[in-house]
Amino acid sequence: MLRLGVNIDHVATVRNARGSAYPDPVRAAKLAEEAGADGITAHLREDRRHIADADIDALMEALSVPLNFEMAATDEMQAIALRHKPHAVCIVPEKREERTTEGGLEVAREENKLAHFIAPLRDAGCRVSIFIAADEAQIEAANRIGAQVIELHTGAYCDFHAEGRFEERDAELARLTNMASFAHALGLEVHAGHGLTYETVQPIAAQPEVMELNIGHFLIGESIFRGLAPAIEEMRRLMDDARA
Ligand code: PXP
């Protein structure tokens, strides 16, 4: 079955816009669980612009489904992950000035450093996922450093779609499809995410090697119009239809 991980970062973005205690990302996560999310994803950024340390504490306490903890490869984040031991840790690149995670992780150039970085996380029982572009060299490097999972960055595919650049979108989709098969053949579990919407999710969900999609920004935005549970249920339906 194709799993849906709901990213609740942007509930915290709205909360932090006013420095209030609401809307509460943990409440959103519980609601997402009830609406059929198979996991919850949260990204604790270095600058704490959305999710805060206390949110991670509260999510670990409250969730019945697995937490996928997204983090940069820093000593601070590694210590936090080792304290909580979430089900999964997804290593993402992080630049202070970026609005969102813009590209995949450069694994091939940082192979040694990353291998040492993820070893204690694996030893602690976390499933380690690496967020990368659909690129053979990066996938091979992720495999060599001992990651169990790769998450393919669907951002470029979604951006091309939104901009009406359909030839480029289809080329990127072909790359994602080929690289999902390539990674699967190496024995890696394949996830995908970033920028996915109702319009873009189905070709990705249709890939039989893809086991999990992590979706946040669109769902939180859509929940303004239809409510969080119906927004998630519609995404689930589209994913299941594409898979069938
Ligand atoms: N997967 C990863 C690794 C991410 O960094 C993000 C964004 O935090 C997502 C998935 C979800 O992307 P979006 O919020 O655009 O759906």
PDB file of C-alpha atoms in Angstrom, residues 18-104:
ATOM      1  CA  ARG A  18       1.168  35.889  15.336  1.00  0.00           C
ATOM      2  CA  GLY A  19       3.246  34.353  18.097  1.00  0.00           C
ATOM      3  CA  SER A  20       0.094  32.743  19.472  1.00  0.00           C
ATOM      4  CA  ALA A  21      -0.494  29.215  20.759  1.00  0.00           C
ATOM      5  CA  TYR A  22      -2.887  28.384  17.888  1.00  0.00           C
ATOM      6  CA  PRO A  23      -3.390  26.745  15.454  1.00  0.00           C
ATOM      7  CA  ASP A  24      -1.728  23.808  17.195  1.00  0.00           C
ATOM      8  CA  PRO A  25       0.245  21.490  14.867  1.00  0.00           C
ATOM      9  CA  VAL A  26      -0.260  18.583  17.262  1.00  0.00           C
ATOM     10  CA  ARG A  27      -4.026  18.970  17.026  1.00  0.00           C
ATOM     11  CA  ALA A  28      -3.658  19.008  13.239  1.00  0.00           C
ATOM     12  CA  ALA A  29      -1.509  15.873  13.403  1.00  0.00           C
ATOM     13  CA  LYS A  30      -4.130  14.019  15.472  1.00  0.00           C
ATOM     14  CA  LEU A  31      -6.829  15.076  13.028  1.00  0.00           C
ATOM     15  CA  ALA A  32      -4.644  13.963  10.112  1.00  0.00           C
ATOM     16  CA  GLU A  33      -4.233  10.593  11.809  1.00  0.00           C
ATOM     17  CA  GLU A  34      -8.010  10.237  12.092  1.00  0.00           C
ATOM     18  CA  ALA A  35      -8.387  11.231   8.429  1.00  0.00           C
ATOM     19  CA  GLY A  36      -6.137   8.397   7.304  1.00  0.00           C
ATOM     20  CA  ALA A  37      -2.574   9.711   7.407  1.00  0.00           C
ATOM     21  CA  ASP A  38      -0.159   6.812   7.806  1.00  0.00           C
ATOM     22  CA  GLY A  39       2.471   9.042   9.335  1.00  0.00           C
ATOM     23  CA  ILE A  40       3.188  12.617  10.330  1.00  0.00           C
ATOM     24  CA  THR A  41       6.142  14.570   9.023  1.00  0.00           C
ATOM     25  CA  ALA A  42       7.657  17.580  10.755  1.00  0.00           C
ATOM     26  CA  HIS A  43      10.772  19.557   9.846  1.00  0.00           C
ATOM     27  CA  LEU A  44      12.608  21.181  12.732  1.00  0.00           C
ATOM     28  CA  ARG A  45      14.578  23.863  10.925  1.00  0.00           C
ATOM     29  CA  GLU A  46      17.683  25.434  12.315  1.00  0.00           C
ATOM     30  CA  ASP A  47      15.914  28.802  12.582  1.00  0.00           C
ATOM     31  CA  ARG A  48      12.724  27.242  14.058  1.00  0.00           C
ATOM     32  CA  ARG A  49      10.639  29.229  11.603  1.00  0.00           C
ATOM     33  CA  HIS A  50       7.707  26.810  11.887  1.00  0.00           C
ATOM     34  CA  ILE A  51       8.025  23.668  14.015  1.00  0.00           C
ATOM     35  CA  ALA A  52       9.524  24.314  17.465  1.00  0.00           C
ATOM     36  CA  ASP A  53      11.356  21.941  19.792  1.00  0.00           C
ATOM     37  CA  ALA A  54       8.289  21.722  22.033  1.00  0.00           C
ATOM     38  CA  ASP A  55       6.206  20.576  19.030  1.00  0.00           C
ATOM     39  CA  ILE A  56       8.525  17.621  18.531  1.00  0.00           C
ATOM     40  CA  ASP A  57       8.245  16.720  22.232  1.00  0.00           C
ATOM     41  CA  ALA A  58       4.447  16.942  22.002  1.00  0.00           C
ATOM     42  CA  LEU A  59       4.227  14.996  18.731  1.00  0.00           C
ATOM     43  CA  MET A  60       6.344  12.161  20.112  1.00  0.00           C
ATOM     44  CA  GLU A  61       3.987  12.027  23.083  1.00  0.00           C
ATOM     45  CA  ALA A  62       0.682  12.333  21.200  1.00  0.00           C
ATOM     46  CA  LEU A  63       1.034  10.380  17.957  1.00  0.00           C
ATOM     47  CA  SER A  64      -0.163   6.839  17.343  1.00  0.00           C
ATOM     48  CA  VAL A  65       1.296   6.788  13.817  1.00  0.00           C
ATOM     49  CA  PRO A  66       5.038   7.088  13.101  1.00  0.00           C
ATOM     50  CA  LEU A  67       6.787  10.460  13.136  1.00  0.00           C
ATOM     51  CA  ASN A  68       9.062  11.229  10.225  1.00  0.00           C
ATOM     52  CA  PHE A  69      11.496  13.804  11.609  1.00  0.00           C
ATOM     53  CA  GLU A  70      13.013  15.973   8.896  1.00  0.00           C
ATOM     54  CA  MET A  71      16.297  17.598   9.768  1.00  0.00           C
ATOM     55  CA  ALA A  72      19.525  19.003   8.419  1.00  0.00           C
ATOM     56  CA  ALA A  73      22.745  17.054   8.959  1.00  0.00           C
ATOM     57  CA  THR A  74      23.925  19.101  11.939  1.00  0.00           C
ATOM     58  CA  ASP A  75      25.176  18.022  15.358  1.00  0.00           C
ATOM     59  CA  GLU A  76      22.328  19.873  17.052  1.00  0.00           C
ATOM     60  CA  MET A  77      19.659  18.024  15.050  1.00  0.00           C
ATOM     61  CA  GLN A  78      21.402  14.687  15.456  1.00  0.00           C
ATOM     62  CA  ALA A  79      21.331  15.129  19.253  1.00  0.00           C
ATOM     63  CA  ILE A  80      17.613  15.972  19.163  1.00  0.00           C
ATOM     64  CA  ALA A  81      16.869  12.952  16.974  1.00  0.00           C
ATOM     65  CA  LEU A  82      18.874  10.659  19.233  1.00  0.00           C
ATOM     66  CA  ARG A  83      16.974  11.948  22.254  1.00  0.00           C
ATOM     67  CA  HIS A  84      13.574  11.239  20.675  1.00  0.00           C
ATOM     68  CA  LYS A  85      14.381   8.261  18.462  1.00  0.00           C
ATOM     69  CA  PRO A  86      11.519   8.887  15.999  1.00  0.00           C
ATOM     70  CA  HIS A  87      10.454   6.096  13.668  1.00  0.00           C
ATOM     71  CA  ALA A  88      12.136   7.820  10.721  1.00  0.00           C
ATOM     72  CA  VAL A  89      14.642  10.562  10.156  1.00  0.00           C
ATOM     73  CA  CYS A  90      14.796  12.291   6.787  1.00  0.00           C
ATOM     74  CA  ILE A  91      17.998  14.194   6.125  1.00  0.00           C
ATOM     75  CA  VAL A  92      17.382  17.312   4.052  1.00  0.00           C
ATOM     76  CA  PRO A  93      19.629  20.119   2.860  1.00  0.00           C
ATOM     77  CA  GLU A  94      18.964  23.392   4.596  1.00  0.00           C
ATOM     78  CA  LYS A  95      19.947  26.908   3.753  1.00  0.00           C
ATOM     79  CA  ARG A  96      18.908  29.743   5.997  1.00  0.00           C
ATOM     80  CA  GLU A  97      17.907  32.043   3.153  1.00  0.00           C
ATOM     81  CA  GLU A  98      15.705  29.571   1.281  1.00  0.00           C
ATOM     82  CA  ARG A  99      11.927  29.684   1.552  1.00  0.00           C
ATOM     83  CA  THR A 100      11.623  25.912   1.432  1.00  0.00           C
ATOM     84  CA  THR A 101      13.874  22.928   0.808  1.00  0.00           C
ATOM     85  CA  GLU A 102      14.932  23.873  -2.700  1.00  0.00           C
ATOM     86  CA  GLY A 103      17.024  20.963  -3.875  1.00  0.00           C
ATOM     87  CA  GLY A 104      18.018  17.489  -2.884  1.00  0.00           C
TER      88      GLY A 104
END
